[in-house]
Amino acid sequence: MSDSATVNIDGASRGNPGPAAFAFVIARAGLPPVEEAATLGNTTNNVAEYTALVKALEAAADLGLQRLQIFSDSELLVK
């Protein structure tokens, strides 16, 4: 089993702040993807983006993954 994966994350709010949600997908070679998505209530877009990252990192740690390629459309997170 490989200890690496590709992770796609996203978070958004309608309004800023407003109703928000996050999602992530962890893809590992030869295994089904691990996906999670949830609403966050009223919060900011930045909180939603960071929540997606933190939740994805927690899930990756639970899976024993040590090497991740993380993809995000959030300029704040990427920079």
mmCIF file of N, CA and C in Angstrom:
data_model
loop_
_atom_site.group_PDB
_atom_site.id
_atom_site.type_symbol
_atom_site.label_atom_id
_atom_site.label_comp_id
_atom_site.label_asym_id
_atom_site.label_seq_id
_atom_site.Cartn_x
_atom_site.Cartn_y
_atom_site.Cartn_z
ATOM 1 N N MET A 1 0.846 -1.185 0.000
ATOM 2 C CA MET A 1 0.000 0.000 0.000
ATOM 3 C C MET A 1 0.889 1.245 0.000
ATOM 4 N N SER A 2 0.520 2.210 -0.788
ATOM 5 C CA SER A 2 1.275 3.445 -0.888
ATOM 6 C C SER A 2 0.910 4.388 0.256
ATOM 7 N N ASP A 3 1.895 5.175 0.670
ATOM 8 C CA ASP A 3 1.628 6.156 1.717
ATOM 9 C C ASP A 3 1.450 7.554 1.134
ATOM 10 N N SER A 4 1.147 7.643 -0.178
ATOM 11 C CA SER A 4 0.955 8.938 -0.830
ATOM 12 C C SER A 4 -0.428 9.018 -1.468
ATOM 13 N N ALA A 5 -0.873 10.261 -1.689
ATOM 14 C CA ALA A 5 -2.205 10.477 -2.258
ATOM 15 C C ALA A 5 -2.296 11.870 -2.851
ATOM 16 N N THR A 6 -3.316 12.048 -3.669
ATOM 17 C CA THR A 6 -3.675 13.348 -4.199
ATOM 18 C C THR A 6 -4.931 13.809 -3.466
ATOM 19 N N VAL A 7 -4.927 15.069 -3.037
ATOM 20 C CA VAL A 7 -6.047 15.608 -2.276
ATOM 21 C C VAL A 7 -6.558 16.866 -2.965
ATOM 22 N N ASN A 8 -7.855 16.899 -3.233
ATOM 23 C CA ASN A 8 -8.511 18.089 -3.761
ATOM 24 C C ASN A 8 -9.425 18.637 -2.675
ATOM 25 N N ILE A 9 -9.295 19.940 -2.412
ATOM 26 C CA ILE A 9 -10.086 20.562 -1.352
ATOM 27 C C ILE A 9 -10.807 21.794 -1.885
ATOM 28 N N ASP A 10 -11.927 22.126 -1.246
ATOM 29 C CA ASP A 10 -12.623 23.369 -1.564
ATOM 30 C C ASP A 10 -13.520 23.748 -0.401
ATOM 31 N N GLY A 11 -13.724 25.030 -0.257
ATOM 32 C CA GLY A 11 -14.641 25.573 0.724
ATOM 33 C C GLY A 11 -15.205 26.859 0.161
ATOM 34 N N ALA A 12 -16.420 27.186 0.537
ATOM 35 C CA ALA A 12 -17.037 28.404 0.015
ATOM 36 C C ALA A 12 -18.152 28.855 0.936
ATOM 37 N N SER A 13 -18.471 30.143 0.821
ATOM 38 C CA SER A 13 -19.632 30.682 1.517
ATOM 39 C C SER A 13 -20.434 31.516 0.534
ATOM 40 N N ARG A 14 -21.730 31.506 0.711
ATOM 41 C CA ARG A 14 -22.619 32.341 -0.101
ATOM 42 C C ARG A 14 -22.807 33.630 0.661
ATOM 43 N N GLY A 15 -22.133 34.656 0.195
ATOM 44 C CA GLY A 15 -22.004 35.871 0.993
ATOM 45 C C GLY A 15 -20.718 35.712 1.793
ATOM 46 N N ASN A 16 -20.283 36.741 2.413
ATOM 47 C CA ASN A 16 -19.034 36.616 3.149
ATOM 48 C C ASN A 16 -19.062 37.542 4.359
ATOM 49 N N PRO A 17 -19.590 37.074 5.497
ATOM 50 C CA PRO A 17 -19.952 35.696 5.792
ATOM 51 C C PRO A 17 -21.343 35.329 5.275
ATOM 52 N N GLY A 18 -21.604 34.030 5.302
ATOM 53 C CA GLY A 18 -22.895 33.500 4.887
ATOM 54 C C GLY A 18 -22.893 31.994 5.042
ATOM 55 N N PRO A 19 -23.938 31.328 4.555
ATOM 56 C CA PRO A 19 -23.989 29.871 4.622
ATOM 57 C C PRO A 19 -22.767 29.286 3.915
ATOM 58 N N ALA A 20 -22.062 28.372 4.591
ATOM 59 C CA ALA A 20 -20.797 27.864 4.068
ATOM 60 C C ALA A 20 -20.738 26.345 4.107
ATOM 61 N N ALA A 21 -19.810 25.813 3.319
ATOM 62 C CA ALA A 21 -19.601 24.367 3.263
ATOM 63 C C ALA A 21 -18.161 24.095 2.849
ATOM 64 N N PHE A 22 -17.726 22.856 3.068
ATOM 65 C CA PHE A 22 -16.402 22.419 2.623
ATOM 66 C C PHE A 22 -16.528 21.022 2.034
ATOM 67 N N ALA A 23 -15.501 20.637 1.267
ATOM 68 C CA ALA A 23 -15.436 19.283 0.718
ATOM 69 C C ALA A 23 -13.984 18.944 0.424
ATOM 70 N N PHE A 24 -13.688 17.636 0.458
ATOM 71 C CA PHE A 24 -12.386 17.164 -0.010
ATOM 72 C C PHE A 24 -12.533 15.762 -0.582
ATOM 73 N N VAL A 25 -11.580 15.419 -1.449
ATOM 74 C CA VAL A 25 -11.476 14.081 -2.020
ATOM 75 C C VAL A 25 -10.018 13.661 -1.916
ATOM 76 N N ILE A 26 -9.791 12.490 -1.349
ATOM 77 C CA ILE A 26 -8.453 11.912 -1.276
ATOM 78 C C ILE A 26 -8.419 10.742 -2.252
ATOM 79 N N ALA A 27 -7.507 10.820 -3.224
ATOM 80 C CA ALA A 27 -7.377 9.768 -4.240
ATOM 81 C C ALA A 27 -6.067 9.021 -4.034
ATOM 82 N N ARG A 28 -6.175 7.686 -3.926
ATOM 83 C CA ARG A 28 -5.004 6.817 -3.775
ATOM 84 C C ARG A 28 -5.029 5.780 -4.883
ATOM 85 N N ALA A 29 -3.876 5.449 -5.398
ATOM 86 C CA ALA A 29 -3.781 4.487 -6.506
ATOM 87 C C ALA A 29 -4.385 3.146 -6.114
ATOM 88 N N GLY A 30 -5.300 2.663 -6.942
ATOM 89 C CA GLY A 30 -5.883 1.337 -6.750
ATOM 90 C C GLY A 30 -6.919 1.227 -5.643
ATOM 91 N N LEU A 31 -7.285 2.324 -5.032
ATOM 92 C CA LEU A 31 -8.264 2.296 -3.942
ATOM 93 C C LEU A 31 -9.391 3.280 -4.232
ATOM 94 N N PRO A 32 -10.577 3.043 -3.679
ATOM 95 C CA PRO A 32 -11.663 4.003 -3.881
ATOM 96 C C PRO A 32 -11.329 5.338 -3.207
ATOM 97 N N PRO A 33 -11.844 6.424 -3.757
ATOM 98 C CA PRO A 33 -11.570 7.728 -3.143
ATOM 99 C C PRO A 33 -12.233 7.855 -1.778
ATOM 100 N N VAL A 34 -11.631 8.676 -0.938
ATOM 101 C CA VAL A 34 -12.204 9.037 0.357
ATOM 102 C C VAL A 34 -12.741 10.450 0.196
ATOM 103 N N GLU A 35 -14.023 10.627 0.468
ATOM 104 C CA GLU A 35 -14.674 11.918 0.258
ATOM 105 C C GLU A 35 -15.402 12.351 1.518
ATOM 106 N N GLU A 36 -15.386 13.651 1.747
ATOM 107 C CA GLU A 36 -16.173 14.207 2.846
ATOM 108 C C GLU A 36 -16.652 15.592 2.434
ATOM 109 N N ALA A 37 -17.857 15.916 2.815
ATOM 110 C CA ALA A 37 -18.421 17.245 2.586
ATOM 111 C C ALA A 37 -19.409 17.521 3.710
ATOM 112 N N ALA A 38 -19.470 18.785 4.109
ATOM 113 C CA ALA A 38 -20.407 19.152 5.176
ATOM 114 C C ALA A 38 -20.663 20.648 5.134
ATOM 115 N N THR A 39 -21.788 21.024 5.696
ATOM 116 C CA THR A 39 -22.094 22.447 5.850
ATOM 117 C C THR A 39 -21.479 22.942 7.151
ATOM 118 N N LEU A 40 -21.237 24.242 7.205
ATOM 119 C CA LEU A 40 -20.579 24.838 8.365
ATOM 120 C C LEU A 40 -21.415 25.904 9.057
ATOM 121 N N GLY A 41 -22.629 26.127 8.595
ATOM 122 C CA GLY A 41 -23.413 27.231 9.138
ATOM 123 C C GLY A 41 -22.935 28.526 8.513
ATOM 124 N N ASN A 42 -23.136 29.630 9.201
ATOM 125 C CA ASN A 42 -22.706 30.929 8.680
ATOM 126 C C ASN A 42 -21.264 31.201 9.087
ATOM 127 N N THR A 43 -20.419 31.381 8.097
ATOM 128 C CA THR A 43 -19.016 31.711 8.338
ATOM 129 C C THR A 43 -18.438 32.337 7.082
ATOM 130 N N THR A 44 -17.160 32.633 7.114
ATOM 131 C CA THR A 44 -16.514 33.283 5.966
ATOM 132 C C THR A 44 -15.967 32.261 4.981
ATOM 133 N N ASN A 45 -15.674 32.751 3.792
ATOM 134 C CA ASN A 45 -15.063 31.906 2.770
ATOM 135 C C ASN A 45 -13.708 31.389 3.256
ATOM 136 N N ASN A 46 -12.916 32.231 3.908
ATOM 137 C CA ASN A 46 -11.599 31.798 4.388
ATOM 138 C C ASN A 46 -11.712 30.666 5.398
ATOM 139 N N VAL A 47 -12.662 30.760 6.319
ATOM 140 C CA VAL A 47 -12.859 29.685 7.297
ATOM 141 C C VAL A 47 -13.257 28.397 6.588
ATOM 142 N N ALA A 48 -14.105 28.487 5.584
ATOM 143 C CA ALA A 48 -14.522 27.296 4.835
ATOM 144 C C ALA A 48 -13.337 26.658 4.114
ATOM 145 N N GLU A 49 -12.487 27.469 3.497
ATOM 146 C CA GLU A 49 -11.309 26.944 2.790
ATOM 147 C C GLU A 49 -10.344 26.273 3.774
ATOM 148 N N TYR A 50 -10.058 26.920 4.889
ATOM 149 C CA TYR A 50 -9.147 26.342 5.887
ATOM 150 C C TYR A 50 -9.742 25.080 6.514
ATOM 151 N N THR A 51 -11.046 25.050 6.728
ATOM 152 C CA THR A 51 -11.692 23.861 7.282
ATOM 153 C C THR A 51 -11.523 22.679 6.339
ATOM 154 N N ALA A 52 -11.671 22.916 5.040
ATOM 155 C CA ALA A 52 -11.471 21.841 4.061
ATOM 156 C C ALA A 52 -10.061 21.273 4.175
ATOM 157 N N LEU A 53 -9.067 22.147 4.294
ATOM 158 C CA LEU A 53 -7.680 21.689 4.411
ATOM 159 C C LEU A 53 -7.466 20.894 5.695
ATOM 160 N N VAL A 54 -7.923 21.425 6.824
ATOM 161 C CA VAL A 54 -7.716 20.748 8.108
ATOM 162 C C VAL A 54 -8.408 19.387 8.128
ATOM 163 N N LYS A 55 -9.642 19.324 7.660
ATOM 164 C CA LYS A 55 -10.380 18.047 7.639
ATOM 165 C C LYS A 55 -9.688 17.036 6.727
ATOM 166 N N ALA A 56 -9.175 17.491 5.587
ATOM 167 C CA ALA A 56 -8.469 16.593 4.661
ATOM 168 C C ALA A 56 -7.177 16.076 5.294
ATOM 169 N N LEU A 57 -6.439 16.949 5.969
ATOM 170 C CA LEU A 57 -5.205 16.521 6.630
ATOM 171 C C LEU A 57 -5.492 15.531 7.755
ATOM 172 N N GLU A 58 -6.561 15.755 8.493
ATOM 173 C CA GLU A 58 -6.941 14.801 9.554
ATOM 174 C C GLU A 58 -7.280 13.440 8.964
ATOM 175 N N ALA A 59 -8.043 13.428 7.873
ATOM 176 C CA ALA A 59 -8.409 12.163 7.231
ATOM 177 C C ALA A 59 -7.173 11.464 6.666
ATOM 178 N N ALA A 60 -6.269 12.221 6.061
ATOM 179 C CA ALA A 60 -5.040 11.637 5.517
ATOM 180 C C ALA A 60 -4.191 11.017 6.630
ATOM 181 N N ALA A 61 -4.107 11.691 7.763
ATOM 182 C CA ALA A 61 -3.360 11.138 8.900
ATOM 183 C C ALA A 61 -4.000 9.847 9.388
ATOM 184 N N ASP A 62 -5.334 9.822 9.461
ATOM 185 C CA ASP A 62 -6.048 8.614 9.881
ATOM 186 C C ASP A 62 -5.791 7.443 8.934
ATOM 187 N N LEU A 63 -5.552 7.743 7.662
ATOM 188 C CA LEU A 63 -5.272 6.710 6.655
ATOM 189 C C LEU A 63 -3.796 6.320 6.629
ATOM 190 N N GLY A 64 -2.969 6.992 7.417
ATOM 191 C CA GLY A 64 -1.552 6.694 7.454
ATOM 192 C C GLY A 64 -0.771 7.272 6.287
ATOM 193 N N LEU A 65 -1.353 8.247 5.616
ATOM 194 C CA LEU A 65 -0.688 8.853 4.469
ATOM 195 C C LEU A 65 0.392 9.821 4.943
ATOM 196 N N GLN A 66 1.519 9.801 4.265
ATOM 197 C CA GLN A 66 2.629 10.659 4.658
ATOM 198 C C GLN A 66 3.037 11.640 3.574
ATOM 199 N N ARG A 67 2.689 11.358 2.333
ATOM 200 C CA ARG A 67 3.030 12.252 1.222
ATOM 201 C C ARG A 67 1.757 12.637 0.493
ATOM 202 N N LEU A 68 1.499 13.931 0.431
ATOM 203 C CA LEU A 68 0.268 14.424 -0.184
ATOM 204 C C LEU A 68 0.583 15.475 -1.238
ATOM 205 N N GLN A 69 -0.156 15.424 -2.322
ATOM 206 C CA GLN A 69 -0.219 16.522 -3.274
ATOM 207 C C GLN A 69 -1.582 17.141 -3.050
ATOM 208 N N ILE A 70 -1.613 18.385 -2.611
ATOM 209 C CA ILE A 70 -2.873 19.038 -2.278
ATOM 210 C C ILE A 70 -3.169 20.109 -3.315
ATOM 211 N N PHE A 71 -4.390 20.067 -3.841
ATOM 212 C CA PHE A 71 -4.829 21.021 -4.850
ATOM 213 C C PHE A 71 -5.987 21.840 -4.296
ATOM 214 N N SER A 72 -5.895 23.165 -4.473
ATOM 215 C CA SER A 72 -6.909 24.086 -3.990
ATOM 216 C C SER A 72 -7.021 25.250 -4.962
ATOM 217 N N ASP A 73 -8.214 25.824 -5.045
ATOM 218 C CA ASP A 73 -8.378 27.027 -5.855
ATOM 219 C C ASP A 73 -8.306 28.301 -5.003
ATOM 220 N N SER A 74 -7.950 28.132 -3.727
ATOM 221 C CA SER A 74 -7.870 29.266 -2.811
ATOM 222 C C SER A 74 -6.494 29.916 -2.885
ATOM 223 N N GLU A 75 -6.448 31.144 -3.371
ATOM 224 C CA GLU A 75 -5.174 31.863 -3.440
ATOM 225 C C GLU A 75 -4.568 32.034 -2.051
ATOM 226 N N LEU A 76 -5.413 32.267 -1.050
ATOM 227 C CA LEU A 76 -4.932 32.415 0.317
ATOM 228 C C LEU A 76 -4.196 31.163 0.793
ATOM 229 N N LEU A 77 -4.758 29.994 0.552
ATOM 230 C CA LEU A 77 -4.115 28.747 0.993
ATOM 231 C C LEU A 77 -2.879 28.425 0.173
ATOM 232 N N VAL A 78 -2.945 28.638 -1.102
ATOM 233 C CA VAL A 78 -1.845 28.252 -1.985
ATOM 234 C C VAL A 78 -0.614 29.120 -1.745
ATOM 235 N N LYS A 79 -0.825 30.404 -1.494
ATOM 236 C CA LYS A 79 0.319 31.295 -1.274
ATOM 237 C C LYS A 79 0.717 31.282 0.182
#
